[in-house]
Coordinates of C-alpha atoms and ligand atoms in Angstrom, one line a residue:
X225 CA -29.7 -15.4 -13.1
X226 CA -26.2 -14.0 -13.4
X227 CA -23.9 -15.0 -16.4
X228 CA -20.4 -16.0 -15.7
X229 CA -17.3 -14.8 -17.4
X230 CA -14.0 -16.6 -16.6
X231 CA -10.6 -15.0 -17.3
X232 CA -7.5 -17.0 -17.5
X233 CA -3.9 -16.1 -18.5
X234 CA -1.3 -17.8 -20.4
X235 CA 2.3 -17.5 -21.7
X236 CA 3.5 -15.3 -18.9
X237 CA 2.1 -13.6 -15.8
X238 CA 1.7 -9.7 -15.4
X239 CA -0.4 -9.5 -18.6
X240 CA -2.9 -7.1 -16.9
X241 CA -5.7 -9.7 -16.5
X242 CA -6.9 -7.8 -13.4
X243 CA -7.2 -4.5 -15.3
X244 CA -8.9 -6.3 -18.3
X245 CA -11.4 -7.8 -15.9
X246 CA -12.0 -4.4 -14.3
X247 CA -12.2 -2.7 -17.7
X248 CA -14.7 -5.3 -19.1
X249 CA -16.8 -4.9 -15.9
X250 CA -16.8 -1.1 -16.4
X251 CA -17.8 -1.5 -20.1
X252 CA -20.7 -3.8 -19.2
X253 CA -21.7 -1.4 -16.5
X254 CA -21.6 1.4 -19.0
X255 CA -24.2 -0.7 -21.1
X256 CA -26.5 -0.7 -17.9
X257 CA -25.6 -4.2 -16.6
X258 CA -25.1 -5.0 -13.0
X259 CA -21.6 -6.6 -12.5
X260 CA -19.4 -8.1 -9.8
X261 CA -15.8 -9.3 -10.1
X262 CA -14.2 -12.0 -8.2
X263 CA -10.6 -13.3 -8.0
X264 CA -9.5 -16.9 -7.4
X265 CA -5.8 -17.0 -6.2
X266 CA -4.1 -20.4 -6.4
X267 CA -1.5 -19.8 -3.8
X268 CA -1.6 -21.5 -0.4
X269 CA -1.7 -18.5 1.9
X270 CA -5.2 -18.1 3.3
X271 CA -5.0 -14.5 2.4
X272 CA -2.4 -12.0 1.3
X273 CA -2.4 -10.3 4.7
X274 CA 0.8 -12.0 5.9
X275 CA 2.7 -11.6 2.6
X276 CA 5.4 -9.0 2.3
X277 CA 4.6 -6.0 0.1
X278 CA 7.9 -7.0 -1.7
X279 CA 6.3 -10.3 -2.7
X280 CA 2.7 -9.4 -3.3
X281 CA 2.3 -5.6 -3.4
X282 CA -0.5 -3.9 -1.5
X283 CA -3.1 -5.7 0.7
X284 CA -6.4 -4.3 -0.4
X285 CA -8.9 -4.1 2.6
X286 CA -12.7 -4.4 1.9
X287 CA -15.5 -2.9 4.0
X288 CA -16.2 -6.3 5.7
X289 CA -12.6 -6.5 6.8
X290 CA -11.1 -9.0 4.3
X291 CA -7.4 -8.7 3.4
X292 CA -7.4 -9.2 -0.3
X293 CA -5.4 -9.3 -3.5
X294 CA -4.6 -5.8 -5.0
X295 CA -6.6 -6.7 -8.1
X296 CA -9.7 -6.1 -6.0
X297 CA -8.6 -2.5 -5.7
X298 CA -8.6 -2.2 -9.5
X299 CA -12.1 -3.8 -9.7
X300 CA -13.5 -1.4 -7.1
X301 CA -11.8 1.8 -8.8
X302 CA -13.2 0.8 -12.2
X303 CA -16.7 -0.2 -11.1
X304 CA -17.4 1.5 -7.9
X305 CA -18.9 -1.8 -6.6
X306 CA -17.5 -2.4 -3.0
X307 CA -15.6 -5.6 -2.9
X308 CA -16.4 -8.2 -0.2
X309 CA -14.7 -11.0 1.5
X310 CA -16.6 -13.4 -0.7
X311 CA -14.8 -11.7 -3.9
X312 CA -11.4 -13.3 -3.2
X313 CA -10.5 -16.8 -2.3
X314 CA -7.2 -18.6 -2.3
X315 CA -6.3 -22.3 -2.3
X316 CA -5.3 -21.8 1.2
X317 CA -8.7 -20.7 2.3
X318 CA -10.4 -23.5 0.3
X319 CA -8.2 -26.2 1.9
X320 CA -8.5 -24.6 5.4
X321 CA -12.4 -25.0 5.1
X322 CA -12.1 -28.5 3.9
X323 CA -9.6 -29.6 6.5
X324 CA -11.8 -28.0 9.2
X325 CA -14.8 -29.9 7.9
X326 CA -12.7 -33.2 7.7
X327 CA -11.7 -32.8 11.3
X328 CA -15.3 -32.3 12.4
X329 CA -16.1 -35.5 10.7
X330 CA -18.5 -33.9 8.2
X331 CA -17.3 -36.1 5.4
X332 CA -18.8 -39.2 7.2
X333 CA -15.7 -41.4 6.6
X334 CA -15.3 -40.5 2.9
X335 CA -11.9 -40.1 1.4
X336 CA -11.4 -36.4 0.8
X337 CA -9.9 -35.5 -2.5
X338 CA -9.0 -32.6 -4.8
X339 CA -11.7 -33.9 -7.2
X340 CA -14.5 -33.5 -6.1
X341 CA -14.1 -32.0 -2.7
X342 CA -11.7 -29.1 -3.6
X343 CA -13.4 -28.5 -7.0
X344 CA -16.7 -28.5 -5.4
X345 CA -15.7 -25.9 -2.8
X346 CA -14.3 -23.7 -5.6
X347 CA -17.5 -24.0 -7.6
X348 CA -19.6 -23.1 -4.5
X349 CA -17.3 -20.2 -4.0
X350 CA -17.9 -18.9 -7.5
X351 CA -21.6 -18.7 -7.2
X352 CA -22.0 -17.9 -3.6
X353 CA -23.3 -14.6 -2.1
X354 CA -24.4 -13.0 -5.4
X355 CA -27.0 -10.4 -5.7
X356 CA -30.3 -11.8 -7.2
X357 CA -30.4 -9.1 -9.9
X358 CA -26.7 -9.5 -10.9
X359 CA -26.2 -9.7 -14.6
X360 CA -22.5 -10.8 -15.0
X361 CA -20.1 -12.2 -12.6
X362 CA -16.5 -11.8 -13.9
X363 CA -14.2 -14.4 -12.3
X364 CA -10.4 -13.9 -12.8
X365 CA -8.1 -16.9 -12.1
X366 CA -4.7 -15.9 -10.7
X367 CA -1.4 -17.3 -12.1
X368 CA -0.9 -18.9 -15.6
X369 CA -2.6 -21.8 -17.2
X370 CA -0.3 -24.8 -16.8
X371 CA 0.8 -23.9 -13.2
X372 CA 0.4 -27.0 -11.0
X373 CA -1.3 -25.0 -8.4
X374 CA -4.0 -23.6 -10.6
X375 CA -5.1 -27.0 -11.9
X376 CA -8.0 -27.5 -9.5
X377 CA -9.3 -24.2 -10.4
X378 CA -9.3 -24.8 -14.1
X379 CA -10.9 -28.1 -13.5
X380 CA -13.6 -26.5 -11.2
X381 CA -14.4 -24.0 -14.1
X382 CA -14.6 -26.8 -16.5
X383 CA -17.1 -28.6 -14.4
X384 CA -19.0 -25.4 -13.6
X385 CA -19.4 -24.6 -17.4
X386 CA -20.4 -28.1 -18.2
X387 CA -23.0 -28.2 -15.5
X388 CA -24.6 -24.8 -16.2
X389 CA -24.4 -25.3 -19.9
X390 CA -27.0 -23.3 -21.8
X391 CA -30.2 -21.4 -20.8
X392 CA -33.7 -22.2 -22.0
X393 CA -33.1 -20.1 -25.1
X394 CA -30.0 -22.1 -25.9
X395 CA -27.6 -19.2 -24.9
X396 CA -24.4 -20.1 -22.9
X397 CA -24.4 -19.4 -19.2
X398 CA -20.6 -18.8 -19.2
X399 CA -17.9 -17.5 -21.4
X400 CA -14.2 -18.1 -21.2
X401 CA -11.6 -15.4 -22.0
X402 CA -8.0 -16.4 -22.2
X403 CA -5.4 -13.7 -22.2
X404 CA -2.0 -14.2 -23.9
X405 CA 1.1 -12.5 -25.0
X406 CA 2.1 -12.1 -28.5
X407 CA 5.7 -11.3 -28.3
X408 CA 7.7 -9.1 -30.8
X409 CA 10.9 -10.6 -31.9
X410 CA 13.0 -7.5 -32.8
X411 CA 15.7 -9.5 -34.7
X412 CA 13.0 -10.9 -37.0
X413 CA 11.0 -7.8 -36.9
X414 CA 7.8 -10.0 -36.2
X415 CA 5.2 -10.7 -33.8
X416 CA 5.0 -14.3 -32.8
X417 CA 1.7 -16.2 -32.3
X418 CA 3.1 -19.6 -31.4
X419 CA 3.1 -19.0 -27.6
X420 CA -0.6 -18.1 -27.9
X421 CA -1.3 -21.3 -29.9
X422 CA 0.4 -23.4 -27.2
X423 CA -1.2 -21.7 -24.4
X424 CA -4.7 -22.2 -25.9
X425 CA -3.8 -25.8 -26.6
X426 CA -2.9 -26.3 -22.9
X427 CA -6.3 -24.8 -21.9
X428 CA -8.2 -26.8 -24.3
X429 CA -6.4 -30.0 -23.0
X430 CA -7.8 -29.1 -19.7
X431 CA -11.3 -29.1 -21.2
X432 CA -11.8 -25.5 -21.7
X433 CA -12.2 -24.0 -25.2
X434 CA -12.1 -20.3 -24.8
X435 CA -14.5 -18.2 -26.7
X436 CA -12.4 -15.0 -26.7
X437 CA -8.7 -14.5 -26.8
X438 CA -7.2 -11.2 -25.6
X439 CA -3.7 -10.8 -27.0
X440 CA -1.3 -8.4 -25.3
X441 CA 1.2 -6.9 -27.8
X442 CA 3.6 -4.1 -27.9
X443 CA 2.9 -3.6 -31.7
X444 CA -0.4 -3.6 -33.6
X445 CA -1.5 -7.1 -34.4
X446 CA -1.8 -7.4 -38.2
X447 CA -5.1 -8.9 -39.5
X448 CA -3.3 -11.8 -40.8
X449 CA -2.0 -12.7 -37.4
X450 CA -5.4 -12.5 -36.0
X451 CA -6.7 -14.8 -38.6
X452 CA -3.9 -17.3 -38.0
X453 CA -4.6 -17.2 -34.2
X454 CA -8.3 -17.7 -34.9
X455 CA -7.6 -20.6 -37.3
X456 CA -5.2 -22.5 -34.8
X457 CA -7.2 -21.7 -31.6
X458 CA -10.6 -22.4 -32.9
X459 CA -12.2 -19.0 -32.3
X460 CA -13.7 -16.3 -34.5
X461 CA -11.3 -13.9 -35.9
X462 CA -13.3 -11.0 -34.5
X463 CA -12.9 -12.7 -31.1
X464 CA -9.1 -12.3 -31.2
X465 CA -8.9 -9.1 -29.4
X466 CA -5.7 -7.2 -29.8
X467 CA -4.6 -5.4 -26.5
X468 CA -1.8 -2.9 -26.9
X469 CA -0.2 -1.2 -23.9
X470 CA -2.2 1.8 -22.9
X471 CA -1.1 5.3 -22.0
X472 CA -2.9 5.1 -18.8
X473 CA -4.8 2.3 -16.9
X474 CA -7.9 4.6 -17.2
X475 CA -7.6 4.6 -21.0
X476 CA -8.0 0.8 -20.9
X477 CA -11.8 0.6 -20.8
X478 CA -12.0 2.8 -23.9
X479 CA -9.3 0.9 -25.6
X480 CA -11.0 -2.5 -25.1
X481 CA -14.2 -1.1 -26.2
X482 CA -12.6 0.2 -29.5
X483 CA -11.1 -3.3 -29.9
X484 CA -14.4 -4.9 -29.6
X485 CA -14.1 -6.7 -26.3
X486 CA -17.6 -6.0 -24.8
X487 CA -19.3 -6.5 -28.1
X488 CA -17.6 -9.9 -28.5
X489 CA -18.5 -11.0 -24.9
X490 CA -22.2 -10.1 -25.5
X491 CA -22.1 -11.9 -28.8
X492 CA -20.6 -14.9 -27.2
X493 CA -23.6 -14.9 -24.7
X494 CA -25.9 -14.5 -27.6
X495 CA -27.2 -11.2 -26.4
X496 CA -28.2 -9.2 -29.4
X497 CA -30.2 -6.3 -27.8
X498 CA -27.5 -4.8 -25.4
X499 CA -27.7 -1.0 -25.1
X500 CA -24.6 0.9 -26.3
X501 CA -22.2 1.9 -23.7
X502 CA -22.5 5.2 -22.0
X503 CA -18.8 6.3 -21.9
X504 CA -19.2 9.9 -20.6
X505 CA -17.8 9.0 -17.3
X506 CA -14.6 7.5 -18.8
X507 CA -14.3 10.2 -21.5
X508 CA -14.1 12.8 -18.6
X509 CA -11.6 10.8 -16.7
X510 CA -9.3 10.5 -19.7
X511 CA -9.8 14.2 -20.6
X512 CA -8.8 15.3 -17.2
X513 CA -5.9 12.9 -17.2
X514 CA -4.3 14.3 -20.4
X515 CA -5.5 17.8 -20.3
X516 CA -4.1 19.2 -17.1
X517 CA -3.4 22.8 -16.3
X518 CA -0.4 22.6 -14.0
X519 CA 1.7 20.0 -12.1
X520 CA 2.4 19.4 -8.5
X521 CA 5.0 17.2 -6.9
X522 CA 4.0 15.2 -3.8
X523 CA 6.7 13.5 -1.6
X524 CA 5.8 10.1 -0.3
X525 CA 8.0 9.4 2.6
X526 CA 7.8 5.6 3.2
X527 CA 9.6 2.4 3.4
X528 CA 8.9 0.5 0.2
X529 CA 10.4 2.9 -2.2
X530 CA 10.9 1.8 -5.8
X531 CA 8.0 -0.7 -5.2
X532 CA 5.0 1.1 -6.6
X533 CA 2.7 -2.0 -6.2
X534 CA 3.1 -1.7 -2.4
X535 CA 1.3 1.6 -2.5
X536 CA -1.1 0.9 -5.5
X537 CA -4.2 2.4 -4.1
X538 CA -2.3 5.4 -2.6
X539 CA -0.7 6.2 -6.0
X540 CA -4.1 6.0 -7.7
X541 CA -5.8 8.1 -5.1
X542 CA -3.2 10.9 -5.6
X543 CA -3.8 10.6 -9.4
X544 CA -7.5 11.0 -8.6
X545 CA -6.9 14.0 -6.5
X546 CA -5.1 15.4 -9.6
X547 CA -8.1 14.7 -11.7
X548 CA -10.3 16.6 -9.4
X549 CA -8.2 19.7 -9.7
X550 CA -7.0 19.1 -13.4
X551 CA -3.4 19.0 -12.4
X552 CA -0.8 16.3 -13.1
X553 CA 0.5 14.8 -9.8
X554 CA 4.2 13.7 -9.8
X555 CA 5.1 11.5 -6.9
X556 CA 8.6 11.7 -5.5
X557 CA 9.2 8.4 -3.5
X558 CA 11.5 9.1 -0.7
X559 CA 13.1 6.6 1.7
X560 CA 12.4 7.6 5.1
X561 CA 15.5 5.8 6.4
X562 CA 17.7 8.2 4.4
X563 CA 16.4 11.0 6.6
X564 CA 17.8 9.3 9.7
X565 CA 21.4 9.6 8.5
X566 CA 23.2 12.3 10.6
X567 CA 24.4 14.0 7.6
X568 CA 21.1 14.0 5.7
X569 CA 20.1 17.3 4.3
X570 CA 16.4 17.0 4.9
X571 CA 15.4 20.6 3.7
X572 CA 17.2 20.0 0.4
X573 CA 15.2 16.9 -0.2
X574 CA 11.8 18.2 0.9
X575 CA 11.9 21.9 -0.1
X576 CA 11.0 21.1 -3.8
X577 CA 7.8 19.3 -2.8
X578 CA 4.3 20.9 -2.8
X579 CA 3.0 18.3 -0.4
X580 CA 4.3 15.6 1.9
X581 CA 2.6 12.3 2.6
X582 CA 3.5 9.7 5.2
X583 CA 1.7 6.5 4.2
X584 CA 0.8 3.5 6.3
X585 CA 3.4 1.1 7.3
X586 CA 4.6 -1.5 9.8
X587 CA 7.7 -1.6 12.0
X588 CA 10.2 0.8 13.3
X589 CA 12.6 1.0 10.3
X590 CA 12.4 4.6 8.9
X591 CA 10.1 5.9 11.6
X592 CA 12.4 8.6 12.9
X593 CA 12.8 9.7 9.2
X594 CA 9.0 9.9 8.9
X595 CA 8.8 12.0 12.1
X596 CA 11.5 14.3 10.8
X597 CA 9.5 14.8 7.6
X598 CA 6.4 15.6 9.6
X599 CA 8.3 18.3 11.5
X600 CA 9.6 19.8 8.3
X601 CA 6.1 20.0 6.9
X602 CA 4.7 21.4 10.0
X603 CA 7.3 24.1 10.5
X604 CA 7.5 25.1 6.8
X605 CA 3.7 25.2 6.3
X606 CA 3.9 22.5 3.5
X607 CA 0.6 20.5 3.1
X608 CA 0.9 17.3 5.1
X609 CA -1.1 14.2 4.9
X610 CA -0.5 11.4 7.4
X611 CA -2.2 8.0 6.7
X612 CA -2.4 5.3 9.4
X613 CA 1.2 5.0 10.5
X614 CA 1.6 8.5 9.1
X615 CA -1.0 9.9 11.5
X616 CA 0.7 8.0 14.4
X617 CA 4.1 9.7 13.5
X618 CA 2.4 13.1 13.3
X619 CA 1.1 12.6 16.9
X620 CA 4.6 11.5 18.1
X621 CA 6.2 14.5 16.4
X622 CA 3.6 16.8 18.1
X623 CA 4.0 15.3 21.5
X624 CA 7.8 15.5 21.3
X625 CA 8.3 18.9 19.9
X626 CA 5.2 20.9 21.0
X627 CA 3.9 19.1 24.1
X628 CA 7.3 18.6 25.7
X629 CA 7.0 14.8 25.9
X630 CA 10.5 13.9 24.8
X631 CA 9.9 10.1 25.4
X632 CA 6.8 10.0 23.0
X633 CA 6.9 6.8 21.0
X634 CA 4.8 4.0 19.7
X635 CA 4.9 0.8 21.6
X636 CA 5.0 -1.0 18.3
X637 CA 8.7 -0.1 18.3
X638 CA 9.3 -1.4 21.9
X639 CA 8.9 0.1 25.5
X640 CA 8.0 3.8 25.6
X641 CA 8.2 6.3 28.4
X642 CA 5.2 8.2 26.9
X643 CA 3.2 5.6 24.9
X644 CA 1.4 8.2 22.6
X645 CA 0.7 5.3 20.2
X646 CA 0.0 1.8 21.7
X647 CA -2.4 -1.2 21.7
X648 CA -5.7 -0.3 23.2
X649 CA -5.1 -3.2 25.7
X650 CA -2.1 -1.1 26.9
X651 CA -3.9 2.0 27.6
X652 CA -7.7 1.4 27.8
X653 CA -9.4 0.8 31.3
X654 CA -10.6 -2.7 31.9
X655 CA -14.2 -1.4 31.8
X656 CA -13.5 0.4 28.4
X657 CA -12.0 -2.8 27.0
X658 CA -15.0 -4.8 28.3
X659 CA -17.4 -2.5 26.5
X660 CA -15.6 -2.5 23.3
X661 CA -15.3 -6.3 23.4
X662 CA -19.1 -6.6 23.8
X663 CA -19.7 -4.0 21.0
X664 CA -17.0 -5.1 18.5
X665 CA -15.9 -8.6 19.4
X666 CA -12.3 -9.2 20.5
X667 CA -10.2 -6.1 20.3
X668 CA -7.2 -7.1 22.1
X669 CA -4.0 -6.6 20.2
X670 CA -5.5 -7.9 17.0
X671 CA -5.8 -6.1 13.7
X672 CA -8.7 -3.5 13.4
X673 CA -9.8 -4.3 9.8
X674 CA -12.4 -3.0 7.6
X675 CA -15.0 -0.2 7.7
X676 CA -15.6 1.7 10.9
X677 CA -17.5 4.9 11.4
X678 CA -16.0 8.2 12.7
X679 CA -17.8 11.3 13.9
X680 CA -16.3 14.6 12.8
X681 CA -16.1 17.7 14.9
X682 CA -18.4 20.6 13.7
X683 CA -16.0 23.3 12.9
X684 CA -13.1 21.2 11.7
X685 CA -11.3 21.2 8.4
X686 CA -12.2 17.6 7.8
X687 CA -15.8 18.4 8.3
X688 CA -15.8 21.0 5.6
X689 CA -13.8 18.6 3.3
X690 CA -16.2 15.7 3.7
X691 CA -19.3 17.9 4.2
X692 CA -20.6 15.2 6.6
X693 CA -21.0 14.7 10.3
X694 CA -20.4 11.0 10.1
X695 CA -18.1 9.1 7.8
X696 CA -17.2 5.4 7.2
X697 CA -13.6 4.5 6.2
X698 CA -11.5 1.3 6.1
X699 CA -8.9 0.3 8.6
X700 CA -5.9 -2.0 8.8
X701 CA -3.8 -1.5 12.0
X702 CA -3.1 -2.7 15.4
X703 CA -2.0 0.4 17.3
X704 CA -4.0 3.5 18.2
X705 CA -3.3 7.0 19.2
X706 CA -3.6 7.0 23.0
X707 CA -6.6 9.1 24.0
X708 CA -4.8 10.0 27.3
X709 CA -2.6 12.3 25.4
X710 CA -5.5 14.2 23.8
X711 CA -5.1 17.3 26.0
X712 CA -1.3 17.5 25.8
X713 CA -1.4 17.1 21.9
X714 CA -4.4 19.6 21.5
X715 CA -2.5 22.2 23.7
X716 CA 0.4 21.7 21.1
X717 CA -2.1 22.6 18.3
X718 CA -2.9 19.1 17.0
X719 CA -6.7 18.8 17.4
X720 CA -8.6 15.4 17.5
X721 CA -11.5 16.3 15.0
X722 CA -12.5 12.7 14.1
X723 CA -13.4 10.2 16.8
X724 CA -14.8 6.7 16.9
X725 CA -18.6 7.0 17.7
X726 CA -18.0 5.9 21.4
X727 CA -15.4 8.7 21.7
X728 CA -12.7 6.2 22.7
X729 CA -10.4 6.2 19.5
X730 CA -8.9 9.1 17.7
X731 CA -9.4 8.7 14.1
X732 CA -8.4 12.1 12.6
X733 CA -6.1 14.8 13.8
X734 CA -5.5 18.2 12.2
X735 CA -3.7 21.5 12.8
X736 CA -6.0 24.5 12.2
X737 CA -2.8 26.8 12.4
X738 CA -1.4 25.2 9.2
X739 CA -2.3 25.5 5.5
X740 CA -3.3 21.8 5.4
X741 CA -2.2 19.2 8.0
X742 CA -4.4 16.1 8.4
X743 CA -3.6 12.8 9.9
X744 CA -6.1 9.9 9.6
X745 CA -6.0 6.5 11.3
X746 CA -7.9 4.8 8.4
X747 CA -6.9 4.3 4.7
X748 CA -9.0 6.8 2.5
X749 CA -7.1 5.7 -0.6
X750 CA -9.0 2.4 -0.7
X751 CA -12.3 4.2 -1.5
X752 CA -11.1 6.7 -4.1
X753 CA -12.2 6.3 -7.7
X754 CA -11.1 8.1 -10.8
X755 CA -14.7 9.3 -11.5
X756 CA -15.2 10.0 -7.7
X757 CA -11.9 11.2 -6.2
X758 CA -11.8 10.9 -2.4
X759 CA -12.5 14.3 -0.9
X760 CA -9.3 14.2 1.3
X761 CA -7.1 13.6 -1.7
X762 CA -8.9 16.2 -3.8
X763 CA -8.4 18.7 -1.0
X764 CA -4.8 17.7 -0.3
X765 CA -4.0 18.2 -4.0
X766 CA -5.9 21.5 -4.0
X767 CA -3.6 22.7 -1.0
X768 CA -0.5 21.4 -3.0
X769 CA -1.5 23.5 -6.0
X770 CA -1.7 26.6 -3.7
X771 CA 1.8 25.6 -2.3
X772 CA 3.2 25.3 -5.8
X773 CA 2.2 28.9 -6.5
X774 CA 4.3 30.0 -3.4
X775 CA 7.5 28.1 -4.1
Ligands
LIG1365 N1 1.9 -0.2 12.1 C1 0.7 0.6 12.5 C2 -0.3 -0.2 13.3 O1 -0.3 -1.4 13.2 C3 0.2 1.3 11.3 C4 -0.5 0.3 10.3 C5 -0.6 0.9 9.0 O2 -0.2 2.0 8.7 N2 -1.4 0.3 8.2 O3 -1.1 0.4 14.0

């Protein structure tokens, strides 16, 4: 039977609860335990799929096609455990299920209420769909204790803990970790523990006495402050874990281990015989991170410049590509719209780069600038990586400039003379559509989400990069490259080297006459890990290293 670890946050948001959850999971895993991490989000959106990247950062897509919180990306990067739809729930989804049941009459005339109906649904979610041999489920609660919208979640956890109680050996079935901030007041030259005391009081007033406190600070937490927090908050002094800002997120597992977090968690569960953690995997990552041999600069030509959370997985996958090659990857964020200005000096901006990446995106804004940067990379022989919208832009560039199709465009941006990119309902035959519907459910103009297989061409660059004939990668897009333009694009040197297994949808394009030019319809960044860099990112950065020796 799995043990449950609940992680709440107090004082302020952005305390790095998600990273703490991920790092704790990595540490328990390093001790040989099987872990899974879940996130409970108190907001009312059914999922973050409809939220702007400005509001919420990246939407992380799972194999089973769920659009989830970006923290699930951290969880997967730190543990390698593929996240699932059942690992992220929001108030919106909980209420949606309850209201649907109420409309069906499932409640048999009862009054449907937050307690017990909403709290029951939350409790069911926490324990649903778990592997029978799971050792620990870590459950992070979004938001901050004291928020109105998180109350049903805290109440559900209180009930859950109370109900599960202790096992037959008298050991607790759950542990609560509360994360707080210990601010430094420069004028007084002191760290202040009062916000932590208040936050723990708030949590205990809701019926949850945390066993462990994780205290984020910018300055080392003196022993006397740990003792004071322990006294006021009713926890052991050793269970007051100081958490200083880390040099890198990948140094966080090591730092929490040094601070005693995993040991305290095991102690709180009454587990005395845990193996010591095997940290070689993380030691190697940290070694590669800080002991690099050279540097490369990758230009990311996108829309959400200055908003790194919008490209969280992409940024990490580039870092991982650097780890694979022992180089430091610097990212130059470039606003695609600036390249559309008539006086824009595109070469001046792109010449210093060792690789150009056009990431995923939605909408027309900046698309001509992205196409211009594809053209620059192609003509100058600069390594080019196009992801999702980036691959679509690469196809339009090739169609316009090498296949003589001046009207090439994506129908996402309006009517097109040459719909090189479009909805499959716009370009697939009725029979083809019918077949796909039968095989994959409704495919008409809806988002293609989650893992799909692709078949790689034998002699292609991508085949040698993956070393496999068939791959599985995650998708999140509505539009597809139109297979009817295959011949025209291939004559222009852009080969279709990855296809959906039925041969209908182009998944990968590449230019064999170029040092490194690959476009993919999927999002490889979602599956990259620091200890297992995605092969496409490793290869792209390797090409950038070669490029850096030329310029
Ligand atoms: N907007 C494009 C589509 O929907 C690309 C999406 C993306 O890059 N994720 O097909």
